[in-house]
Short mmCIF file of C-alpha atoms in Angstrom, two decimals:
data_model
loop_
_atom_site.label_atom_id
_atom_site.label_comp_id
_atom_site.label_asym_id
_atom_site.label_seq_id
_atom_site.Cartn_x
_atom_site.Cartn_y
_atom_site.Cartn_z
CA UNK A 148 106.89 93.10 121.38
CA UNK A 149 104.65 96.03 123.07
CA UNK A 150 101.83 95.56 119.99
CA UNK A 151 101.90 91.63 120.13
CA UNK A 152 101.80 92.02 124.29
CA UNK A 153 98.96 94.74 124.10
CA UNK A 154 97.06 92.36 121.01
CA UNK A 155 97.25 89.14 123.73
CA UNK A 156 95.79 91.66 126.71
CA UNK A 157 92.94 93.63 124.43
CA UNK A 158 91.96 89.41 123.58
CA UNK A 159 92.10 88.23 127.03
CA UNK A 160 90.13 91.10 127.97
CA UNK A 161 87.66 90.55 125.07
CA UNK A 162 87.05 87.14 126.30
CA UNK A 163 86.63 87.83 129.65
CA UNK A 164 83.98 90.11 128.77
CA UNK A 165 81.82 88.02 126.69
CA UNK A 166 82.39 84.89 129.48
CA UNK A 167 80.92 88.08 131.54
CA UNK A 168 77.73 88.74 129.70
CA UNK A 169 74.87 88.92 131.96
CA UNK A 170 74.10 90.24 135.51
CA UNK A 171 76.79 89.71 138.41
CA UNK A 172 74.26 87.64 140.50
CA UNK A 173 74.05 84.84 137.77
CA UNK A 174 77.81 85.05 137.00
CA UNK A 175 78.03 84.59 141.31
CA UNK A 176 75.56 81.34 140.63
CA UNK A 177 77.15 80.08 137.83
CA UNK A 178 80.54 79.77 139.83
CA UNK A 179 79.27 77.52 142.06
CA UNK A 180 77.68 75.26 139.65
CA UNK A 181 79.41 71.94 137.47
CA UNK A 182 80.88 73.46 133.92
CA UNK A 183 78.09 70.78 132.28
CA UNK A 184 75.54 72.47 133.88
CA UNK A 185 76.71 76.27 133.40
CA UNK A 186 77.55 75.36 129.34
CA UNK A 187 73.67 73.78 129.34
CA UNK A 188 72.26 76.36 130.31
CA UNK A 189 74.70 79.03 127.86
CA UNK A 190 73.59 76.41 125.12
CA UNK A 191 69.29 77.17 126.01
CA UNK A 192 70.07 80.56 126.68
CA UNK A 193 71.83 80.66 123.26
CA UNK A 194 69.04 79.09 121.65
CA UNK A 195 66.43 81.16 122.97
CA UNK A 196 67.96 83.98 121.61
CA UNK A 197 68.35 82.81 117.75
CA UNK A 198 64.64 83.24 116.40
CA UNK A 199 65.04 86.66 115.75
CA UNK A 200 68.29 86.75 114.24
CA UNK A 201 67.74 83.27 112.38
CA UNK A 202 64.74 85.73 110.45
CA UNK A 203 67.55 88.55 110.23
CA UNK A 204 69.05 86.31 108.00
CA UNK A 205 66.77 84.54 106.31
CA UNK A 206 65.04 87.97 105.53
CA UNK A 207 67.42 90.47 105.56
CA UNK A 208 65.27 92.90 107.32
CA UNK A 209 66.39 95.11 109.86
CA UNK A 210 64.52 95.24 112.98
CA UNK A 211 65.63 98.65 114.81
CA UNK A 212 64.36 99.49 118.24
CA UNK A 213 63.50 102.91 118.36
CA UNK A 214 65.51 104.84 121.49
CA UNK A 215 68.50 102.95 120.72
CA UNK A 216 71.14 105.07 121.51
CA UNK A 217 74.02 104.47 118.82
CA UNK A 218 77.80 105.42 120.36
CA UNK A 219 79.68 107.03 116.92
CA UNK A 220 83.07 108.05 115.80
CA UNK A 221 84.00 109.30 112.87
CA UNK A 222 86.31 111.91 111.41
CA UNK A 223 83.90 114.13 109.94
CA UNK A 224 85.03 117.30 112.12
CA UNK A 225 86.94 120.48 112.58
CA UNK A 226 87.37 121.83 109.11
CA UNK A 227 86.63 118.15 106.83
CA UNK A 228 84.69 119.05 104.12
CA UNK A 229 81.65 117.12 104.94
CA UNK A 230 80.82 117.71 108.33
CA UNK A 231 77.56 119.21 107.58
CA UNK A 232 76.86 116.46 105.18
CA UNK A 233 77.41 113.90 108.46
CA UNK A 234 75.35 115.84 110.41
CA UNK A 235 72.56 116.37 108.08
CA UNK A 236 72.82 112.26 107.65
CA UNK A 237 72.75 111.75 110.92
CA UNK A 238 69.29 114.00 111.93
CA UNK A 239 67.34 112.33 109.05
CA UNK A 240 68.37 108.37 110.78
CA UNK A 241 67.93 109.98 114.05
CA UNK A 242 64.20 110.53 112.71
CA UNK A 243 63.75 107.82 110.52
CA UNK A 244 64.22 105.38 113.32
CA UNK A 245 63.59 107.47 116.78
CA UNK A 246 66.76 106.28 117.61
CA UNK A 247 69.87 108.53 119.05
CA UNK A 248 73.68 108.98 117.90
CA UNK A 249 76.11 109.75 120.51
CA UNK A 250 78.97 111.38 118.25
CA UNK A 251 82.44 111.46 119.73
CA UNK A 252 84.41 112.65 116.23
CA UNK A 253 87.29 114.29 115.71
CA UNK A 254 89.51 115.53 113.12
CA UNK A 255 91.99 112.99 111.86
CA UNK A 256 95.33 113.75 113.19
CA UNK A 257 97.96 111.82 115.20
CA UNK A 258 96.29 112.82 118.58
CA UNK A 259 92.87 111.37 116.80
CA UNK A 260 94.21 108.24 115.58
CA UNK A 261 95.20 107.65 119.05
CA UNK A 262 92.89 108.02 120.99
CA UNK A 263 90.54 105.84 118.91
CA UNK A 264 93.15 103.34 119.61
CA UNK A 265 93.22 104.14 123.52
CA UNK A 266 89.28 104.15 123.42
CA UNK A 267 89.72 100.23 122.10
CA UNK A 268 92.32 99.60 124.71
CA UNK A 269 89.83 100.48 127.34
CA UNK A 270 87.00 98.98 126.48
CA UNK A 271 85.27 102.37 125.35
CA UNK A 272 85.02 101.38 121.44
CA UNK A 273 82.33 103.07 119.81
CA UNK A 274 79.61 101.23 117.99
CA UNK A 275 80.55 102.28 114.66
CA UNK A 276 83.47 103.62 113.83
CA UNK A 277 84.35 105.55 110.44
CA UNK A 278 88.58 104.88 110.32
CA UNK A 279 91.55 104.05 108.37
CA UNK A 280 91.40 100.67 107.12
CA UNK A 281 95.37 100.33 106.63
CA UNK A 282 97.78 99.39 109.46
CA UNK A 283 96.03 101.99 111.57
CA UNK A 284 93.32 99.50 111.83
CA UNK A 285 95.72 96.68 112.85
CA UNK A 286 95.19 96.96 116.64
CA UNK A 287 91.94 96.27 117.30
CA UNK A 288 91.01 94.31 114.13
CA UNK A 289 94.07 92.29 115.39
CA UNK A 290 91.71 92.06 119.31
CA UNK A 291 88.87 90.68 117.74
CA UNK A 292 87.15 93.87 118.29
CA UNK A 293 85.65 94.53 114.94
CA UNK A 294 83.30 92.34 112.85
CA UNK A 295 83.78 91.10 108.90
CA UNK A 296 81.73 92.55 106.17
CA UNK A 297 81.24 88.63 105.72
CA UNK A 298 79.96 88.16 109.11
CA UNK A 299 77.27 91.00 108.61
CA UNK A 300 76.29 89.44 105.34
CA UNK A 301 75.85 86.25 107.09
CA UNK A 302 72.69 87.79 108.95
CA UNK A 303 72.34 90.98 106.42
CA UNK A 304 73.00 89.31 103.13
CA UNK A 305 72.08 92.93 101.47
CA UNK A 306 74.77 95.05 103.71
CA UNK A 307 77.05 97.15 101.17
CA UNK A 308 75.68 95.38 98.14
CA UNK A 309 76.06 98.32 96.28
CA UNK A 310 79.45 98.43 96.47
CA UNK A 311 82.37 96.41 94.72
CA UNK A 312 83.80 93.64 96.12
CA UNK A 313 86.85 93.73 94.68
CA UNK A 314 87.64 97.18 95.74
CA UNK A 315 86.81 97.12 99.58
CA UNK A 316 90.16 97.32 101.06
CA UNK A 317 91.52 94.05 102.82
CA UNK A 318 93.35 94.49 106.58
CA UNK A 319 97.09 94.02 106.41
CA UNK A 320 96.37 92.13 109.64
CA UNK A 321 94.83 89.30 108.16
CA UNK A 322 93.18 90.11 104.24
CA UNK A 323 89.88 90.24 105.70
CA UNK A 324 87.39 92.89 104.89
CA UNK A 325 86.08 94.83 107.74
CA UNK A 326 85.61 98.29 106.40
CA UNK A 327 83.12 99.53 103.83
CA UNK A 328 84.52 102.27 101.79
CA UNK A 329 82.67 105.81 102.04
CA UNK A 330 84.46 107.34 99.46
CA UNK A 331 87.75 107.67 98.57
CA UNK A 332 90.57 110.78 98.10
CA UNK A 333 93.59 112.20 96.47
CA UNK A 334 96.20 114.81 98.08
CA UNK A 335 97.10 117.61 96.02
CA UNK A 336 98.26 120.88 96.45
CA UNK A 337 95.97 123.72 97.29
CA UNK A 338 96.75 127.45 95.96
CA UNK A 339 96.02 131.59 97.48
CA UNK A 340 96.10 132.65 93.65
CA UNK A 341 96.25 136.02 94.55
CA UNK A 342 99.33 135.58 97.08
CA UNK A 343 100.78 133.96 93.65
CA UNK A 344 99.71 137.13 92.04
CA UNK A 345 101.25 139.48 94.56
CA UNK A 346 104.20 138.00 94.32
CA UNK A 347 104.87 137.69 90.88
CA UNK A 348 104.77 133.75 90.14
CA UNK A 349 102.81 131.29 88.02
CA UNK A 350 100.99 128.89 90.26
CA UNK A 351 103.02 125.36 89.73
CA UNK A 352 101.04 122.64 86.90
CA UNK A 353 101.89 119.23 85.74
CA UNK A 354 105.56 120.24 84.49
CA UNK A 355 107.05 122.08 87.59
CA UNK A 356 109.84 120.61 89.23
CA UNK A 357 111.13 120.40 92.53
CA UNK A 358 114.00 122.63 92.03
CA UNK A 359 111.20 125.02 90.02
CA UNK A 360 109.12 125.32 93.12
CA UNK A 361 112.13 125.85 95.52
CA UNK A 362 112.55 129.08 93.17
CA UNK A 363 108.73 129.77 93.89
CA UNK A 364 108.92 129.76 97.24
CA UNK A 365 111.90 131.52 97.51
CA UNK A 366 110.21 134.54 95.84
CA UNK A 367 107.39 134.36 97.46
CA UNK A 368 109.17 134.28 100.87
CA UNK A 369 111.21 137.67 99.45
CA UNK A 370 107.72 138.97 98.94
CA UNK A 371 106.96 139.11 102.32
CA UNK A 372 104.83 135.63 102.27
CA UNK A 373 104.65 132.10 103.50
CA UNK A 374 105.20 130.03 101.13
CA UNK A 375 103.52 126.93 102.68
CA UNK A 376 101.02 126.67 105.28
CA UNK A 377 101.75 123.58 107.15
CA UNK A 378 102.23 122.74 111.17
CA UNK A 379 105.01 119.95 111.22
CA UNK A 380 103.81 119.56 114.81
CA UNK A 381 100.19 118.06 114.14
CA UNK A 382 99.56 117.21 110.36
CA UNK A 383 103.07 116.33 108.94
CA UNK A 384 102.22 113.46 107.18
CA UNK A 385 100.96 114.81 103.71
CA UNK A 386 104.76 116.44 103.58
CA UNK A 387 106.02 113.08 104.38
CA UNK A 388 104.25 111.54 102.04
CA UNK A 389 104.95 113.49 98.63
CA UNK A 390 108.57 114.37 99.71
CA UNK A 391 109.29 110.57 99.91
CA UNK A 392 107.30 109.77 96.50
CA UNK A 393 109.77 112.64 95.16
CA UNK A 394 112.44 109.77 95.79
CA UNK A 395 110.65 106.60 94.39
CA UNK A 396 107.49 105.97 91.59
CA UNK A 397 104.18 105.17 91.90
CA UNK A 398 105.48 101.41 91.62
CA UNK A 399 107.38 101.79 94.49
CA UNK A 400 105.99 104.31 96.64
CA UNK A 401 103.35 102.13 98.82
CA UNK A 402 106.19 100.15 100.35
CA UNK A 403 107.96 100.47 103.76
CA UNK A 404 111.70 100.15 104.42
CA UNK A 405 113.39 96.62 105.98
CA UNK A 406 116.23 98.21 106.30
CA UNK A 407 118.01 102.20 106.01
CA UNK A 408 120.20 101.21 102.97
CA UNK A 409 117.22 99.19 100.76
CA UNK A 410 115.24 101.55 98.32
CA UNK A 411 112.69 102.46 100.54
CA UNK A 412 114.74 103.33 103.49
CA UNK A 413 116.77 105.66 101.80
CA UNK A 414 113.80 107.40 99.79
CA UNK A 415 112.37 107.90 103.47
CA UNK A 416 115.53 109.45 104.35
CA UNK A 417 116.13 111.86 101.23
CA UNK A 418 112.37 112.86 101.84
CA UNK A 419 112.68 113.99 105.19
CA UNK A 420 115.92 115.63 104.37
CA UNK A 421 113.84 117.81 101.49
CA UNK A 422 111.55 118.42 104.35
CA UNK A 423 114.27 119.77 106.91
CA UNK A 424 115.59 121.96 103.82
CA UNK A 425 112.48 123.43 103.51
CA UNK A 426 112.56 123.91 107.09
CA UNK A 427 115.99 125.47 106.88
CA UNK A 428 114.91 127.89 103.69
CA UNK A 429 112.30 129.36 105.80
CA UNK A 430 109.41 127.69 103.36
CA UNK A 431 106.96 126.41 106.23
CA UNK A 432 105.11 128.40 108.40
CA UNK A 433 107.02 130.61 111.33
CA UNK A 434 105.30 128.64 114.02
CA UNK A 435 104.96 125.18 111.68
CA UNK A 436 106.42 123.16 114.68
CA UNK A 437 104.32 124.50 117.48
CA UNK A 438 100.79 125.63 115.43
CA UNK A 439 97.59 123.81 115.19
CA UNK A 440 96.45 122.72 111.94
CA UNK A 441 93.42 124.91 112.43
CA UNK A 442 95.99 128.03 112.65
CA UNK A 443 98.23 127.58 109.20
CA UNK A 444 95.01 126.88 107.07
CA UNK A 445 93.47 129.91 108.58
CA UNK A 446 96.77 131.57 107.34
CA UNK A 447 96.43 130.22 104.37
CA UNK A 448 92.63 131.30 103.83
CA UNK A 449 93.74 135.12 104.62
CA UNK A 450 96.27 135.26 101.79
CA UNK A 451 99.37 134.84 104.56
CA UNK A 452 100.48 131.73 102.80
CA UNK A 453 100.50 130.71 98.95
CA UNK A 454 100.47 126.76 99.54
CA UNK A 455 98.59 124.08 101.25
CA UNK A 456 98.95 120.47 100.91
CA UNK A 457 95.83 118.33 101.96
CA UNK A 458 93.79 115.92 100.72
CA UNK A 459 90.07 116.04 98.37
CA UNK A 460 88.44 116.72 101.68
CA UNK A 461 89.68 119.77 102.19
CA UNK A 462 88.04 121.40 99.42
CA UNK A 463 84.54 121.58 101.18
CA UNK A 464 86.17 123.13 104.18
CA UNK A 465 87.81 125.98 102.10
CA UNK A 466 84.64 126.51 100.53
CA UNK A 467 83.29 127.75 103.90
CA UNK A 468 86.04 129.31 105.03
CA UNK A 469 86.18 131.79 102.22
CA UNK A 470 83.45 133.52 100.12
CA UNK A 471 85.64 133.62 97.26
CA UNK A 472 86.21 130.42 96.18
CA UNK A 473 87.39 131.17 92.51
CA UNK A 474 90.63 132.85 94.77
CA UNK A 475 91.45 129.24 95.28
CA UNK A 476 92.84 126.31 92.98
CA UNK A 477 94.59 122.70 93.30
CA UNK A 478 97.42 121.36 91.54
CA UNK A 479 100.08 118.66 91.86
CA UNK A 480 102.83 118.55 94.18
CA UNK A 481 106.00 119.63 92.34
CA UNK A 482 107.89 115.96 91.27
CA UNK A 483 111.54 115.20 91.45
CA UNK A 484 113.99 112.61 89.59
CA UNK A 485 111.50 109.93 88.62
CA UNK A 486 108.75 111.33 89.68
CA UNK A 487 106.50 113.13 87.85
CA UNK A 488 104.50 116.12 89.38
CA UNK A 489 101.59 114.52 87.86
CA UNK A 490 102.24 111.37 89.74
CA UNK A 491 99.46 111.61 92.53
CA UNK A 492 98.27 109.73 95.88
CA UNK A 493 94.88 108.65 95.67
CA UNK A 494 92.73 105.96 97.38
CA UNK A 495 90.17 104.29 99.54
CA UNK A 496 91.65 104.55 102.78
CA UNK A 497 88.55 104.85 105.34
CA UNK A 498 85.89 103.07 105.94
CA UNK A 499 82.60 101.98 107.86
CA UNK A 500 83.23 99.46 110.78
CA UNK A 501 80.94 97.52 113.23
CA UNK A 502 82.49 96.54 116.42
CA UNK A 503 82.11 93.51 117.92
CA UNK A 504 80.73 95.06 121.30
CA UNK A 505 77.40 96.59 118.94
CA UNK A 506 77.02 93.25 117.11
CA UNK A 507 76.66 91.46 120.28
CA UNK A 508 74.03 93.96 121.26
CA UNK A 509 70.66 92.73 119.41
CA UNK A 510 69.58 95.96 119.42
CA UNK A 511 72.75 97.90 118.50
CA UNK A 512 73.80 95.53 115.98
CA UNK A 513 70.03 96.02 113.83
CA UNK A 514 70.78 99.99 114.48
CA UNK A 515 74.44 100.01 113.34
CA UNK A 516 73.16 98.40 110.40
CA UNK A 517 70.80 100.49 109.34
CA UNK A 518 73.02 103.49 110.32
CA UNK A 519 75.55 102.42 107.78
CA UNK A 520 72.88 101.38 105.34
CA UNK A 521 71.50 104.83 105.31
CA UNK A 522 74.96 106.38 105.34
CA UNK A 523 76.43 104.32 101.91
CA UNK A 524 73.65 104.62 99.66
CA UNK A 525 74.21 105.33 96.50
CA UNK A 526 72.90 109.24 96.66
CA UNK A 527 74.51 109.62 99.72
CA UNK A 528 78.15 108.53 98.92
CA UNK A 529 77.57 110.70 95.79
CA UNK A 530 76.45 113.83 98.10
CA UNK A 531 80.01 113.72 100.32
CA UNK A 532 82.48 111.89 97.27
CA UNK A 533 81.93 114.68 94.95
CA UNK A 534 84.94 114.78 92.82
CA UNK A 535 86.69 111.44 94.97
CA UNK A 536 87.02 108.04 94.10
CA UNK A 537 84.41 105.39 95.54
CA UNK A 538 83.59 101.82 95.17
CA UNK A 539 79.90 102.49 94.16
CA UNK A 540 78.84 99.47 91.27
CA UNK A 541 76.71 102.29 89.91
CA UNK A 542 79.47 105.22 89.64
CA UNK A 543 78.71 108.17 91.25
CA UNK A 544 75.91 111.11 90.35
CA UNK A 545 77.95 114.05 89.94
CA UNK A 546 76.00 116.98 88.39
CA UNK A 547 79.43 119.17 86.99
CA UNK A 548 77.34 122.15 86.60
CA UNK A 549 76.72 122.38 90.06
CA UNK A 550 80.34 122.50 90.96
CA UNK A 551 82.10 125.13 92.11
CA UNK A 552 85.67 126.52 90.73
CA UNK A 553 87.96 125.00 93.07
CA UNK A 554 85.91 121.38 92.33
CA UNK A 555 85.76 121.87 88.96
CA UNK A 556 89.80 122.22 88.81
CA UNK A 557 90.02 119.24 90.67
CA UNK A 558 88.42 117.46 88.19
CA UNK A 559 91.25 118.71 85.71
CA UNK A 560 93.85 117.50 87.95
CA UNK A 561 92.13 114.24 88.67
CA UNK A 562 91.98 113.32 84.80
CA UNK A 563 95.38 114.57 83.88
CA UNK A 564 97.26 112.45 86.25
CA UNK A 565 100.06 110.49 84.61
CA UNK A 566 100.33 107.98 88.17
CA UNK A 567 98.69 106.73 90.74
CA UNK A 568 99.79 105.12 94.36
CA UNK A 569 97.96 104.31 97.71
CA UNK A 570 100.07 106.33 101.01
CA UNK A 571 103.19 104.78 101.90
CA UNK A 572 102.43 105.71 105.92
CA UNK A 573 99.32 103.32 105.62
CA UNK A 574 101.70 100.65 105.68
CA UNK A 575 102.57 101.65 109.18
CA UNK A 576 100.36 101.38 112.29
CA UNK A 577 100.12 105.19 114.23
CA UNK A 578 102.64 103.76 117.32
CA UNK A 579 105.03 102.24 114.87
CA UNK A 580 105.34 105.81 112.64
CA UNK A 581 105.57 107.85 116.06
CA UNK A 582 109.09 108.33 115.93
CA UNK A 583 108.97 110.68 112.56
CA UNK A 584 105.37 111.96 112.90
CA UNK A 585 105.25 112.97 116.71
CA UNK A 586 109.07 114.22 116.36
CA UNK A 587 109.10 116.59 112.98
CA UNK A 588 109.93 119.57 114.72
CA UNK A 589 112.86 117.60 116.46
CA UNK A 590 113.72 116.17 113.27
CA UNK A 591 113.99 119.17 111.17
CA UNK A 592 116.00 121.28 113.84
CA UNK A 593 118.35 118.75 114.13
CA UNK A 594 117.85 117.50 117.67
CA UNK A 595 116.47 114.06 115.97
CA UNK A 596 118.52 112.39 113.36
CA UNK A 597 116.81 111.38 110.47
CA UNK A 598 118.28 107.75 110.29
CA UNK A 599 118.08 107.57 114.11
CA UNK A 600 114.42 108.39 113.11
CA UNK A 601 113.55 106.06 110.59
CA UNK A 602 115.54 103.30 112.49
CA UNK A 603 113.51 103.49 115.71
CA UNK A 604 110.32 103.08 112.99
CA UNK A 605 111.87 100.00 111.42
CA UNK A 606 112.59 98.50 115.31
CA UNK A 607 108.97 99.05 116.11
CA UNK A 608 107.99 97.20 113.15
CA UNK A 609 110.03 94.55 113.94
CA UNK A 610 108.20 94.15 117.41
#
């Protein structure tokens, strides 16, 4: 009931700003004057203003103002491989069009995801946003606050032409397409070869099983190491994710429960109990449900921790964070039961949007444009995809003697997986997944029952 309430307000409100649009001494006028008269002179006003776009679209052409200030969030930050990639992108648009980008990013975690949601609440959207284009979207795609690829292509006809059609992710909310895919990402499982090496194990491969790498970790724990890096209190979601695959197939996995005793619900509920094991064994870091992300990959860097679960992203950030890069390797998650290790997650699960506040904007809707333009061509989605997935009609140019160890091993793992599935959480908007990914810690000491967990999920879906 909250998200349908808060969907009703965030469209009232929407309206009430665009029946605001002007200065406050015509909207004082306009009160006192006969509707007919007010909608006559909305219908000139409206008129007067359609020359320019009318050429947009007959031409394509984008006419950006220079000094345009262009409001930007994105979640190329903190440690994502590519943040120097976004920022080199952004400098040469900044001086290709004289224009500025005000850049409000932020890593993509929980506390990220909402507050891009509390910025739409508000009113405070940015212009463009780079975001989740799953149930995480739902919110303000669900407002009105975001515009249709086929809206810009009504006016741009060229926008994201070099991408596929067919794979530019739909919203759950309605099968519309809003975002443009960047490019896209698996999750594997990151390796400190030489912790491996200290403590006497084989780093996992396609064959290891679950029960295999609970003996892994147990030795490594006897060696005097962490097994896994991994705060349960800010990024528990890749866990999540591949200890609830370890209890379905990549047929199954993208699916949500309707109820604790279907298939789903009780994969969700094994998972998280292979989680609170882990938990119990000692596996995760010592201060997994208090630490920053930031902190347990740092651990993980300085050989405290053997294992790290992230996602294709990751790899440019460990690149920097180390100068010896051939230390470091990825490989699957151990499987279980149907399941095979091999089985990955992989997807295109961000994207490019254009709010509806910037294409109302003549001037910020040419420069969002053109800043998204600039940001999917062909060379550039090459530059940050690497080794990922995109949607690019012309593949991407990927020089694989450039490459680096750790890339070059993804590559390996990327073309010797057996399955693939989009993220089960995706399904699930950030408010309606709060009760297992805000509560971990609660949920793997015990002061949160799992099912009480999963069944406060499944009410807020129901809302």
């Amino acid at each position: 009931m909250k998200r349908k309430l808060l969907a009703c307000v965030l469209a009232c409100t929407m309206a009430a700003s665009l029946a605001g649009c002007g200065s406050s001494a015509s909207q004082t006028a306009n009160d006192s004057k006969p509707a007919e008269s007010v909608a006559a002179e909305q219908s000139q006003a409206s008129e007067e203003s359609t020359p320019a776009e009318e050429a947009a679209a007959e031409t394509g052409e984008l006419d950006v103002k220079s000094g345009t200030t262009l409001n930007v969030t994105t979640t190329f930050a903190g440690e994502e491989s590519n943040v120097q990639n976004y920022q080199d992108s952004v400098k040469r648009w900044e001086e290709k069009y004289g224009c500025t980008v005000a850049d409000s990013s932020g890593t993509a975690d929980e506390t990220f995801k909402s507050r891009v949601i509390s910025d739409f609440e508000a009113g405070a959207e940015p212009d463009v946003l780079f975001y989740f284009n799953g149930n995480d979207s739902n919110p303000f795609v669900e407002a009105g606050k975001v515009v249709t690829i086929d809206e810009i292509r009504s006016v741009y006809p060229d926008y994201a032409s070099n991408m596929k059609d067919e794979m530019i992710p739909a919203c759950p909310a309605d099968g519309k397409q809003y975002a443009v895919p960047f490019y896209g990402y698996w999750e594997g499982m990151y390796v400190n070869k030489s912790v491996c090496e200290q403590a006497g194990v084989e780093v996992p491969g396609a064959n290891t099983t679950w029960d295999e790498f609970l003996e892994i970790c147990q030795t490594i724990k006897d060696a005097g190491f962490t097994p896994i890096a991994a705060s349960l209190a800010k990024e528990p979601h890749y866990w999540f994710e591949f200890s609830i695959y370890n209890h379905d197939t990549p047929a199954t996995h993208a699916s949500v429960p309707a109820s604790l005793d279907d298939a789903a619900g009780k994969a969700w509920a094994a998972g998280l109990g292979d989680i609170k094991d882990l938990f119990e064994k000692g596996y995760f870091s010592e201060n997994t449900n208090t630490a920053e992300a930031s902190e347990v990959f740092q651990s993980f860097i300085d050989g405290k921790a053997a294992f790290y679960v992230d996602g294709s992203w990751k790899m440019g950030g460990i690149a920097e964070a180390t100068d010896d890069i051939d230390n470091f390797t990825v490989t699957f998650v151990p499987g279980a039961n149907d399941r095979k290790a091999s089985d990955i997650i992989s997807g295109l699960s961000s994207g490019w949007y254009i709010t509806k506040k910037a294409w109302d904007d003549p001037e910020k809707r040419a420069a969002a444009v053109s800043f998204i333009t600039d940001m999917i061509t062909d060379e550039n989605v090459s530059l940050f995809a690497q080794t990922a997935a995109t949607a690019l009609k012309n593949g991407v140019q990927l020089d694989e003697a450039s490459l680096n160890s750790l890339q070059k091993d993804s590559l390996v793992m990327i073309k010797t997986a057996t399955g693939v599935t989009d993220a089960a959480q995706d399904l699930c908007t950030q408010e309606q997944r709060a009760p297992i990914f805000d509560h971990m810690p609660e949920i793997v000491t015990g002061s949160v029952s799992i099912e009480d967990a999963i069944s406060q999920v499944l009410e807020n879906m129901n809302e």
